[in-house]
mmCIF file of C-alpha atoms and ligand atoms in Angstrom:
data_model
loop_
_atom_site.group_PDB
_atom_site.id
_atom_site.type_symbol
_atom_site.label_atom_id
_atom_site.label_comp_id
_atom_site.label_asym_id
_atom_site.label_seq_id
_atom_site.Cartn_x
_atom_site.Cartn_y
_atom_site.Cartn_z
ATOM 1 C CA UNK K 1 7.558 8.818 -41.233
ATOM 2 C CA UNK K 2 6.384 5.797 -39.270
ATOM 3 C CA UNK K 3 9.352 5.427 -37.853
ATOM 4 C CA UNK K 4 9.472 9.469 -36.461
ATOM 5 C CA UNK K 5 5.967 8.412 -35.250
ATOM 6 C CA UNK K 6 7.367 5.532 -33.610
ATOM 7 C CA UNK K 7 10.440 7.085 -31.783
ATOM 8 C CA UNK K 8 7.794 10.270 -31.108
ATOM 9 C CA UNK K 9 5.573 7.154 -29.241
ATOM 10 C CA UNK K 10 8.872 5.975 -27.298
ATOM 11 C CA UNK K 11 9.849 9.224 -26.544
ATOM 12 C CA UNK K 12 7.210 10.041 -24.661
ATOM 13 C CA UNK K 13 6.621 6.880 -22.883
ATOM 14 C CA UNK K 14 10.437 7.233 -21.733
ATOM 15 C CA UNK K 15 9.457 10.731 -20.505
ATOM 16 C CA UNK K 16 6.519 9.957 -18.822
ATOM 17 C CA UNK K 17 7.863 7.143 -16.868
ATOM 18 C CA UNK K 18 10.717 9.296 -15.581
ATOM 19 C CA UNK K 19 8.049 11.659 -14.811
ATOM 20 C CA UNK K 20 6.375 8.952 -12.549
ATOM 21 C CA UNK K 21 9.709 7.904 -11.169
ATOM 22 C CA UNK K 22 10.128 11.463 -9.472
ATOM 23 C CA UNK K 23 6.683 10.519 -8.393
ATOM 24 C CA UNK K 24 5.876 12.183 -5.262
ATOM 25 C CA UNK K 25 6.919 15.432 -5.860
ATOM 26 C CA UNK K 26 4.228 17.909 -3.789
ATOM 27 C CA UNK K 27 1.798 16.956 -1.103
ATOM 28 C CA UNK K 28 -0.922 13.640 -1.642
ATOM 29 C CA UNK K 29 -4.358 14.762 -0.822
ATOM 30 C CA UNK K 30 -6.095 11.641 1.203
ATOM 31 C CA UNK K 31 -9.805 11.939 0.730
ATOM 32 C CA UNK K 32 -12.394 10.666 3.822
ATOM 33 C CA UNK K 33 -15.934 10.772 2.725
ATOM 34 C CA UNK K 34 -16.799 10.663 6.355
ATOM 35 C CA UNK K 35 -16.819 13.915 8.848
ATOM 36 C CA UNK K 36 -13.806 14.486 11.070
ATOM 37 C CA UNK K 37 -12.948 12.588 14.442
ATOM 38 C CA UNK K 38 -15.028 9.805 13.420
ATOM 39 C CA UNK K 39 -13.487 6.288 12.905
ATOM 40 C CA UNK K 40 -12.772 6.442 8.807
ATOM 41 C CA UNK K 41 -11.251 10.006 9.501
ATOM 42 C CA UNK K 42 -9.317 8.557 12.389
ATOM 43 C CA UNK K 43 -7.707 5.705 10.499
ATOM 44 C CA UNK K 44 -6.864 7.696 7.426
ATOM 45 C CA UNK K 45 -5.358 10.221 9.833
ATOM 46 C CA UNK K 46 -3.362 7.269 11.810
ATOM 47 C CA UNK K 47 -2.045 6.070 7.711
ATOM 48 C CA UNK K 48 -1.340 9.445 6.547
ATOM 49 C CA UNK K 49 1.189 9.779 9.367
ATOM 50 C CA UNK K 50 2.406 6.715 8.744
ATOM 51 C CA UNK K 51 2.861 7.150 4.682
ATOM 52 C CA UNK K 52 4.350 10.508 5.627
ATOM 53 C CA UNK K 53 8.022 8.618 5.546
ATOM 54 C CA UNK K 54 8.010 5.824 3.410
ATOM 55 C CA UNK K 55 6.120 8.637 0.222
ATOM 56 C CA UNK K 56 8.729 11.213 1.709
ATOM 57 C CA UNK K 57 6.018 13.927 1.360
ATOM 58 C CA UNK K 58 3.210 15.356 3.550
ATOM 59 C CA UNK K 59 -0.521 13.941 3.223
ATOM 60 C CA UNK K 60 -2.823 15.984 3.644
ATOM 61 C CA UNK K 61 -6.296 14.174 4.907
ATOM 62 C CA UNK K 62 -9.547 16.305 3.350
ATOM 63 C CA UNK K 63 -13.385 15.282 4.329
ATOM 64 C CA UNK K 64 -15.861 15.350 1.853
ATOM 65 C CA UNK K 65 -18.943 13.940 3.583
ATOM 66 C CA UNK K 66 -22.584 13.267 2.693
ATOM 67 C CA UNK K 67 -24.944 10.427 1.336
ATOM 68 C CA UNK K 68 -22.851 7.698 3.011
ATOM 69 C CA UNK K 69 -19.755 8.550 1.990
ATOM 70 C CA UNK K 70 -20.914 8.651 -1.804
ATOM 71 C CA UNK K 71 -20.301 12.640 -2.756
ATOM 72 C CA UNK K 72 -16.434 12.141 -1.168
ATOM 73 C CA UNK K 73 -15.700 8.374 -3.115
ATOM 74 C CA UNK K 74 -17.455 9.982 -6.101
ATOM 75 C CA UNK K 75 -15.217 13.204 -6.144
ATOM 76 C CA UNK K 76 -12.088 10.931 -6.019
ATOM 77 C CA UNK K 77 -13.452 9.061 -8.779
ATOM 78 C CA UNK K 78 -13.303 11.970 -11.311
ATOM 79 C CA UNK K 79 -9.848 12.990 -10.031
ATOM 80 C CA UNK K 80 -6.898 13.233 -12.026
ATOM 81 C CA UNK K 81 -5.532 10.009 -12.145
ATOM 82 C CA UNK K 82 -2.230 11.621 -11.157
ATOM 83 C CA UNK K 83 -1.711 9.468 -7.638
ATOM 84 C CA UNK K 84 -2.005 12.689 -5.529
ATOM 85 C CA UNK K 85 -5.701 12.172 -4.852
ATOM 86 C CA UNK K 86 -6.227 9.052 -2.491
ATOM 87 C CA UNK K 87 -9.456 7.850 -1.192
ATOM 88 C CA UNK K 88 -10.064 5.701 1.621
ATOM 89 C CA UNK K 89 -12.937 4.359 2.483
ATOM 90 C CA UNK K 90 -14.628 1.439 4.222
ATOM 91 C CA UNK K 91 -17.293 -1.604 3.276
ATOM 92 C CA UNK K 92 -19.260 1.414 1.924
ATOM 93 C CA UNK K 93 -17.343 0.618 -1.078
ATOM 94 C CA UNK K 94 -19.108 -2.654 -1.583
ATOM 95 C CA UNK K 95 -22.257 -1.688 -0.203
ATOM 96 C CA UNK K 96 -23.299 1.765 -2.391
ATOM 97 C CA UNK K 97 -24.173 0.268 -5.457
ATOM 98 C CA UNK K 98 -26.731 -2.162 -4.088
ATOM 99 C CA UNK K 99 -28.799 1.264 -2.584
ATOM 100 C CA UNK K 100 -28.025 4.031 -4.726
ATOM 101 C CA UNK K 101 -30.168 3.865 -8.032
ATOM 102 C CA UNK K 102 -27.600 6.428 -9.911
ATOM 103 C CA UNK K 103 -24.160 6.710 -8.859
ATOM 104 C CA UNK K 104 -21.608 8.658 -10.678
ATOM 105 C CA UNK K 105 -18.899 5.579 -10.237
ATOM 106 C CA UNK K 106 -18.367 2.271 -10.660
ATOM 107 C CA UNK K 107 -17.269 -0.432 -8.462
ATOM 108 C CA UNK K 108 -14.843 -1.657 -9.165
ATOM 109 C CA UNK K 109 -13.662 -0.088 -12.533
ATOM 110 C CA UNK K 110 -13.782 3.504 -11.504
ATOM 111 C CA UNK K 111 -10.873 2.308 -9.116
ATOM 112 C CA UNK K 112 -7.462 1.529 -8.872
ATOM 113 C CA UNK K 113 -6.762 -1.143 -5.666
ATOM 114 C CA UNK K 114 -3.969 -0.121 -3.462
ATOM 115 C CA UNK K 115 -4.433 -2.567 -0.713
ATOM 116 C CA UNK K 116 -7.039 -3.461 2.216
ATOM 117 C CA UNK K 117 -6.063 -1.337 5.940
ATOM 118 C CA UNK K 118 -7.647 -2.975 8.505
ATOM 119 C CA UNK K 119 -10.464 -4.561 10.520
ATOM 120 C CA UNK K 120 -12.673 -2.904 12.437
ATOM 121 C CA UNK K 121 -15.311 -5.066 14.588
ATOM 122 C CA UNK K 122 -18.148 -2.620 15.941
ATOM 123 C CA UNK K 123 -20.947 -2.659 18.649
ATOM 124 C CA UNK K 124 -24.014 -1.863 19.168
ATOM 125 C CA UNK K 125 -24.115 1.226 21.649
ATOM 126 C CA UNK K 126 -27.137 3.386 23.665
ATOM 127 C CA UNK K 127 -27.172 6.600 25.102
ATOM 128 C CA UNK K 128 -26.029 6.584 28.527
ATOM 129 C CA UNK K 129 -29.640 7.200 30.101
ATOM 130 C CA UNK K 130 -31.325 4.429 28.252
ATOM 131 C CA UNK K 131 -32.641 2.511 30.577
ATOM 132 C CA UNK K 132 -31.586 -1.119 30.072
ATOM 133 C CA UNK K 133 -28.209 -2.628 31.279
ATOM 134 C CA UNK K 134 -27.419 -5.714 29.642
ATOM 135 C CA UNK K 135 -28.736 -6.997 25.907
ATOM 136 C CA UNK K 136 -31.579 -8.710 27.283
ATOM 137 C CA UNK K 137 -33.040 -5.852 29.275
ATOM 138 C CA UNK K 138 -32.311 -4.105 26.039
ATOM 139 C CA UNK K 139 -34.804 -6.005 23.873
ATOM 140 C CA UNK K 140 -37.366 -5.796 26.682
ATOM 141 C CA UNK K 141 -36.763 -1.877 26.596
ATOM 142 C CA UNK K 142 -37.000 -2.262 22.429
ATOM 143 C CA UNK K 143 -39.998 -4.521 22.341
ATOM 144 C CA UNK K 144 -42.136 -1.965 24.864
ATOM 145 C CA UNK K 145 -40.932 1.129 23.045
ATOM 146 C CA UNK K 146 -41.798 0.164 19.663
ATOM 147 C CA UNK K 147 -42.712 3.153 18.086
ATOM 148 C CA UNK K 148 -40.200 5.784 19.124
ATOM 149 C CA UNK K 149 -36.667 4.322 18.529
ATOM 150 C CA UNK K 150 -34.472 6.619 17.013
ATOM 151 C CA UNK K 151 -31.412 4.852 15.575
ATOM 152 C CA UNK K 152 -28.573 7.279 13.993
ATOM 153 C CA UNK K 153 -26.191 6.592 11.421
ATOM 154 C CA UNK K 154 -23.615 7.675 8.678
ATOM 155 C CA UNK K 155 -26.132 7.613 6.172
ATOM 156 C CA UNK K 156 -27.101 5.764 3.242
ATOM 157 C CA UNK K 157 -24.828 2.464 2.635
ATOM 158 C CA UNK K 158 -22.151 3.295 5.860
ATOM 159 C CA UNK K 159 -21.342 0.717 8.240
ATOM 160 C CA UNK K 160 -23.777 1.781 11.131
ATOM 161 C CA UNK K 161 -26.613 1.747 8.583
ATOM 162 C CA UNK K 162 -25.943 -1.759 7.702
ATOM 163 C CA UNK K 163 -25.352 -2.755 11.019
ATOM 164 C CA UNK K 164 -29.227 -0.923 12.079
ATOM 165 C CA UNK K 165 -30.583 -2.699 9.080
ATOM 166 C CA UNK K 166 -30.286 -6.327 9.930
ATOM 167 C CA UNK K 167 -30.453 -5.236 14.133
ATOM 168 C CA UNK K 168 -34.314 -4.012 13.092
ATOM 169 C CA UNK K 169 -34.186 -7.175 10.433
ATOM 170 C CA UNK K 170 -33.418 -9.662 13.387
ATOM 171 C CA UNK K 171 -35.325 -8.421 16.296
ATOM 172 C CA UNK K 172 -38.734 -7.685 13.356
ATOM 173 C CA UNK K 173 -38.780 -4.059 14.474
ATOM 174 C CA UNK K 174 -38.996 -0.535 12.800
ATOM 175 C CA UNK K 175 -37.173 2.146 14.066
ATOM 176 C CA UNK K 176 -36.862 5.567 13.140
ATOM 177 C CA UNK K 177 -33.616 5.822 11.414
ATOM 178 C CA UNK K 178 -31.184 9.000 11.879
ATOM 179 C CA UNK K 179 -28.266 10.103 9.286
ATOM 180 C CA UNK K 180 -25.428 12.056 10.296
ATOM 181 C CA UNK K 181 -22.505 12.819 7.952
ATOM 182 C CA UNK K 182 -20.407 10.437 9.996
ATOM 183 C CA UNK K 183 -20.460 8.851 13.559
ATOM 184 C CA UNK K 184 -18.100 11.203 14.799
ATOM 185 C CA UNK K 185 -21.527 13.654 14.722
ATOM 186 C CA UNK K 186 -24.099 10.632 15.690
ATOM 187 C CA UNK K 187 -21.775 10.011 18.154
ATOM 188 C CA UNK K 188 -22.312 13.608 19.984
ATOM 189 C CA UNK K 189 -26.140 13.293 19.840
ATOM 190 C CA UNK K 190 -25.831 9.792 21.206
ATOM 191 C CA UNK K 191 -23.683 10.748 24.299
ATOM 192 C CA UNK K 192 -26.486 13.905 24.587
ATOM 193 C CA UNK K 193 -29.285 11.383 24.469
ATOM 194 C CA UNK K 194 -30.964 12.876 21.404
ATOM 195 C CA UNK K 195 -30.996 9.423 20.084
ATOM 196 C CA UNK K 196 -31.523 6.344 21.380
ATOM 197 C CA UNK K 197 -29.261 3.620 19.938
ATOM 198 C CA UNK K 198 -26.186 3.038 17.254
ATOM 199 C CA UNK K 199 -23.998 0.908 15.893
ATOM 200 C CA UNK K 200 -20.429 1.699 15.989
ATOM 201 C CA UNK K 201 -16.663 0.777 15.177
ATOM 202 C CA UNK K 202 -14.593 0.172 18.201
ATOM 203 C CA UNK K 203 -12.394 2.649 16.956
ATOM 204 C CA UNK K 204 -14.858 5.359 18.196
ATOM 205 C CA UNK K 205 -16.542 3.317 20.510
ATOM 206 C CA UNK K 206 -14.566 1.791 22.886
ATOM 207 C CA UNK K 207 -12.867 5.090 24.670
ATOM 208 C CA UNK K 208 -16.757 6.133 25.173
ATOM 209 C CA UNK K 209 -17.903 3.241 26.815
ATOM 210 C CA UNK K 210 -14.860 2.742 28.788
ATOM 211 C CA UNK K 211 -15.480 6.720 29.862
ATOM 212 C CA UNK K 212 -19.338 5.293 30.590
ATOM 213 C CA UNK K 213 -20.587 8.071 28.063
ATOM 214 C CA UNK K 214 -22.578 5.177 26.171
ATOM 215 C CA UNK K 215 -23.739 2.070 27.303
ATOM 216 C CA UNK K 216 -22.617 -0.794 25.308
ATOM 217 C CA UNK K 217 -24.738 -4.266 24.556
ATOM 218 C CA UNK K 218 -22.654 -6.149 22.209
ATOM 219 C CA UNK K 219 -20.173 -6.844 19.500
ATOM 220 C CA UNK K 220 -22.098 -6.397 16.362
ATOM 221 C CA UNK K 221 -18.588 -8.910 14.799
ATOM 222 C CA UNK K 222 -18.259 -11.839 14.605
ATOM 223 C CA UNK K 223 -15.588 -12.488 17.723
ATOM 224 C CA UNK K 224 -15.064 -10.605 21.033
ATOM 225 C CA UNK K 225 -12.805 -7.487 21.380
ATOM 226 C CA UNK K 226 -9.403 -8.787 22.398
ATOM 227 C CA UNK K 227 -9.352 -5.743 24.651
ATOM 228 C CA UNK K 228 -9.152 -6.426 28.517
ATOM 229 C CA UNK K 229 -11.629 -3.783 29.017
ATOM 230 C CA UNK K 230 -14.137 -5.589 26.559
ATOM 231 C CA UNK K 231 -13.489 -8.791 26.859
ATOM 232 C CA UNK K 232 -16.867 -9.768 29.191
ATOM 233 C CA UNK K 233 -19.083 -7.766 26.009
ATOM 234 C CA UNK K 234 -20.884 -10.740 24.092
ATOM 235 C CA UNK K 235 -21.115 -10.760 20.274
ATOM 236 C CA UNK K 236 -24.904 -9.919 18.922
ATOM 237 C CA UNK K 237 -24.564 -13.645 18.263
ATOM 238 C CA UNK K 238 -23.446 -15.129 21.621
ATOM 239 C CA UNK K 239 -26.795 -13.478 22.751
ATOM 240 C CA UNK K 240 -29.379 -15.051 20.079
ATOM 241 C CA UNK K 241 -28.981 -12.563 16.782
ATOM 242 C CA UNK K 242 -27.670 -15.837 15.229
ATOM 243 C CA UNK K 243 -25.285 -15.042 12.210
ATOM 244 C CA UNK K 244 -25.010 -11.358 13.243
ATOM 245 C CA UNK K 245 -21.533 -9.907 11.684
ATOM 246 C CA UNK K 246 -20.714 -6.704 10.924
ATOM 247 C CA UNK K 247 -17.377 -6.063 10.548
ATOM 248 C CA UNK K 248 -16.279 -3.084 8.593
ATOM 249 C CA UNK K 249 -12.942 -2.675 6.808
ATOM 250 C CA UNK K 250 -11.127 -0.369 5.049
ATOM 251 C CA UNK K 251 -8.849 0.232 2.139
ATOM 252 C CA UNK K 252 -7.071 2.712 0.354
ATOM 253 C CA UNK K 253 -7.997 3.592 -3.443
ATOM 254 C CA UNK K 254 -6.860 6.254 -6.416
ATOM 255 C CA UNK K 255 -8.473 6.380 -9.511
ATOM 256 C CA UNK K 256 -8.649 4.724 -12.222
ATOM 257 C CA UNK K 257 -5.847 5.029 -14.823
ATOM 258 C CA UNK K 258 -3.274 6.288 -12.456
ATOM 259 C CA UNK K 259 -0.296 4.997 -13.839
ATOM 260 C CA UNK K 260 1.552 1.675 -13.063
ATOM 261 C CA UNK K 261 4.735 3.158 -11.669
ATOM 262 C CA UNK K 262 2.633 5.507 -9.210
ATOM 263 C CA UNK K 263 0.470 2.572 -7.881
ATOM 264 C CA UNK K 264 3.599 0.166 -7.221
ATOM 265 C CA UNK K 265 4.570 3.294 -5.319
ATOM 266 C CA UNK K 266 1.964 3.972 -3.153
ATOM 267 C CA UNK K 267 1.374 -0.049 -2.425
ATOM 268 C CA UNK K 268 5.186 -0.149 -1.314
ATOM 269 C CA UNK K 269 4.870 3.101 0.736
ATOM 270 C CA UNK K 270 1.489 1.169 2.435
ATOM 271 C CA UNK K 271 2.859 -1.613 3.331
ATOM 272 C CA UNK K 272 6.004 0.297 4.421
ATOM 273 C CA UNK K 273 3.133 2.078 6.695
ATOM 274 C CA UNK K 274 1.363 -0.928 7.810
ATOM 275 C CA UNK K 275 4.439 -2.453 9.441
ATOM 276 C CA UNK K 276 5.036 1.325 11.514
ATOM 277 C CA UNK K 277 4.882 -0.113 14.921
ATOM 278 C CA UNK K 278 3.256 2.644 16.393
ATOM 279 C CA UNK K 279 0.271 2.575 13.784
ATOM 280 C CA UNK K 280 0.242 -1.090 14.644
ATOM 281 C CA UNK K 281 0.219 -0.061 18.519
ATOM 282 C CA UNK K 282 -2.594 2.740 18.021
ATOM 283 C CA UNK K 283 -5.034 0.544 15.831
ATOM 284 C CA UNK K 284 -4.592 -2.766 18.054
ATOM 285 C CA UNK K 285 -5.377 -0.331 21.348
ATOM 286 C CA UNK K 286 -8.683 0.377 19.740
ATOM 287 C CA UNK K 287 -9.496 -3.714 19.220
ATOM 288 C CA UNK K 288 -8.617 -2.979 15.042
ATOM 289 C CA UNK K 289 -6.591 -4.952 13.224
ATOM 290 C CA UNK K 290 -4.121 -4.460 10.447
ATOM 291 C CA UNK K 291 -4.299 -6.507 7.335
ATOM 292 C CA UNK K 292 -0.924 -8.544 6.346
ATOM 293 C CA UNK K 293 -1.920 -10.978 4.126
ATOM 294 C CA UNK K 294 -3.215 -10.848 -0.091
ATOM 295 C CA UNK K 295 -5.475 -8.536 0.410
ATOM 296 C CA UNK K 296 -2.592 -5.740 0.455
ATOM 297 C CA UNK K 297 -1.999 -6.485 -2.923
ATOM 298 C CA UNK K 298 -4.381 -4.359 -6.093
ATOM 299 C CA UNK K 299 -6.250 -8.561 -7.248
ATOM 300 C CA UNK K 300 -6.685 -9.744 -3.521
ATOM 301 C CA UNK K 301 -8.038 -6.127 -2.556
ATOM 302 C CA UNK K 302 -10.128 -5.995 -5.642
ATOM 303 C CA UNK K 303 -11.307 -9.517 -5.336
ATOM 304 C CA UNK K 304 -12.365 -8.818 -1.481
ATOM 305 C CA UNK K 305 -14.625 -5.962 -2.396
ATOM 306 C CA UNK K 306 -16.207 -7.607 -4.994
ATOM 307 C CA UNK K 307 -17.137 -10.830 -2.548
ATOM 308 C CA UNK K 308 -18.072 -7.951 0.036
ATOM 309 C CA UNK K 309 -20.365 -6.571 -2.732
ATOM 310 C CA UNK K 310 -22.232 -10.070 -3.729
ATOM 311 C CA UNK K 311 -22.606 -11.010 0.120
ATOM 312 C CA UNK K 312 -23.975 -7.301 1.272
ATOM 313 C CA UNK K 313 -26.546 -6.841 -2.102
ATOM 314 C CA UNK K 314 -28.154 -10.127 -0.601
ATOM 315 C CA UNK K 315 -28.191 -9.065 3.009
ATOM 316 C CA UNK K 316 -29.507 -5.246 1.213
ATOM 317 C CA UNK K 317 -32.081 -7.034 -1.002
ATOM 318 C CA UNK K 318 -33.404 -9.458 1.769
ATOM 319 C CA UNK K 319 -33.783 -6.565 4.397
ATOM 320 C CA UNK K 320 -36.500 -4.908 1.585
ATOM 321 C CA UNK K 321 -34.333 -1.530 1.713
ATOM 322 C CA UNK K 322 -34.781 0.106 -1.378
ATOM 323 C CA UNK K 323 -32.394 2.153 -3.205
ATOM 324 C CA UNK K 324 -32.198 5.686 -3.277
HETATM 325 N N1 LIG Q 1 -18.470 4.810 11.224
HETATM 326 C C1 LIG Q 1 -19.154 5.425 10.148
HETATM 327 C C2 LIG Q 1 -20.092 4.446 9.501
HETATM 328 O O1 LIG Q 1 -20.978 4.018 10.185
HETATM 329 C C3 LIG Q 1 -18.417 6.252 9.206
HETATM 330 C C4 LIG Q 1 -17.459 7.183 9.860
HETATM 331 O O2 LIG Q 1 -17.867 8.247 10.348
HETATM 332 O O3 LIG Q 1 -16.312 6.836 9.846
HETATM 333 O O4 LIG Q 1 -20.024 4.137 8.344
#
């Protein structure tokens, strides 16, 4: 009888790893919790193209947006574990826990680590009637308009709300804070002038100052852009905001308890992707840059996140924000 039970155990282990191996057989659904045309839609968009050959199936890239990108990570979360619902998703990741009282996940056991993207330095950008033209005509322009700064973001825990957090931290000033779904909305407003200010991945950023439809007043990162066309625009920190970095990054995620022979998959087919010259030629055009090194792999990944998530709680915590 134990032996039946045994060979019953076997058997199905043997069929559900040649299940896996056929592994994928339909379309993989790549979740953005971010609206469309905004920079975490954009790069999942630039990787689902490239994954497209190396999975040998479509992707197909789906938004689920709201509360910082908490409602889309949360969905993918509860998904069958099955490898054909993806997530990615930036330093939001690492920052949600430390400002959302109840979340329906956990980082980082709700997760299963496929490897880190990329990159993504940001600035700090105006609308283009705001009338300062340089970082220290915009602190001038800050300091005598106090009371009626309207600063957008992604909401809750995204990048640009991190990046307005220690901006109103290091100049001591309150503004009134915006949330969009994304910045690919903020980012519509801004150019309009219905807000004044926002912080931004280059990735969205730099066509729109190069086009003069925002004014731009520094690298929120810790370096320069290596673009020609931004290589005279100062880091926050070059122009006193000592320390200043915000650099966002983003990875690539499936549930937890997808099984081992579908991860190994999908980390081959990324790094397959990550090596696709022209993804390599599209990202580096926007200042962004590709990760090659340990952090493509599940413990260097998870690792990174986890140090993202000790050094942002601090920077959450000492900036008196709250959680929701
Ligand atoms: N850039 C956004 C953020 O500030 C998110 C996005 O729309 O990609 O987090």
């Amino acid at each position: 009888m134990k032996l039946k039970k045994l060979a019953f155990v076997l058997g199905l282990a043997a069929f559900s790893a040649a299940a896996h191996a056929a592994f994928p057989e339909k379309a993989v659904t790549l979740l953005v919790p971010f609206a469309a045309g905004g920079p975490s839609d954009k790069i999942a968009r630039d990787v689902a193209e490239a994954l497209r050959e190396p999975l040998g199936q479509s992707i197909i890239v789906e938004n689920t947006v709201g509360a910082g990108g908490t409602i889309g990570t949360a969905k993918v979360a509860r998904a069958n574990p099955d490898g054909y619902t993806l997530l990615v998703h930036h330093i939001g990741m690492a920052t949600a826990p430390a400002l959302y009282k109840q979340l329906s996940y956990q980082v980082p056991d709700s997760f299963e680590f496929l490897g880190l993207i990329n990159e993504a330095p940001s600035t700090l950008i105006s609308r283009p009637t705001l009338a300062a033209n340089n970082f220290d005509e915009l602190r001038q322009w800050i300091s005598e308009n106090k009371d009626g700064i309207n600063l957008a973001n992604a909401g809750v825990g995204s990048a640009s709300h991190l990046c307005g957090l220690m901006l109103q931290e290091a100049l001591q000033v309150d503004m009134t804070t915006i949330a969009y779904k994304g910045t690919a909305p903020a980012m519509i407003d801004l150019m309009g002038g219905q807000v004044d200010l926002m912080c931004e991945q280059a990735t969205n950023a730099v066509t729109q100052i190069e086009a003069g439809k925002v004014k731009s007043f520094g690298v929120t990162s810790a370096q320069r852009l290596k673009l020609p066309s931004m290589a005279a625009v100062s880091t926050l920190d070059e122009s006193g905001l000592k320390g200043f970095n915000v650099t966002v990054w983003h990875g690539l995620y499936a549930p937890r308890n997808t099984p081992p022979e579908v991860l190994e998959k999908l980390n081959a087919a990324l790094r397959t992707a990550l090596k696709n010259p022209e993804l390599i030629k599209r990202q580096e055009a926007l200042g962004l840059s590709i990760i090659q090194d340990d952090r493509l792999a599940a413990a260097g990944h998870k690792k990174y996140v986890e140090d993202e998530m000790a050094r942002w709680s601090k920077v959450i915590k000492d900036s008196g924000q709250q959680p929701n």
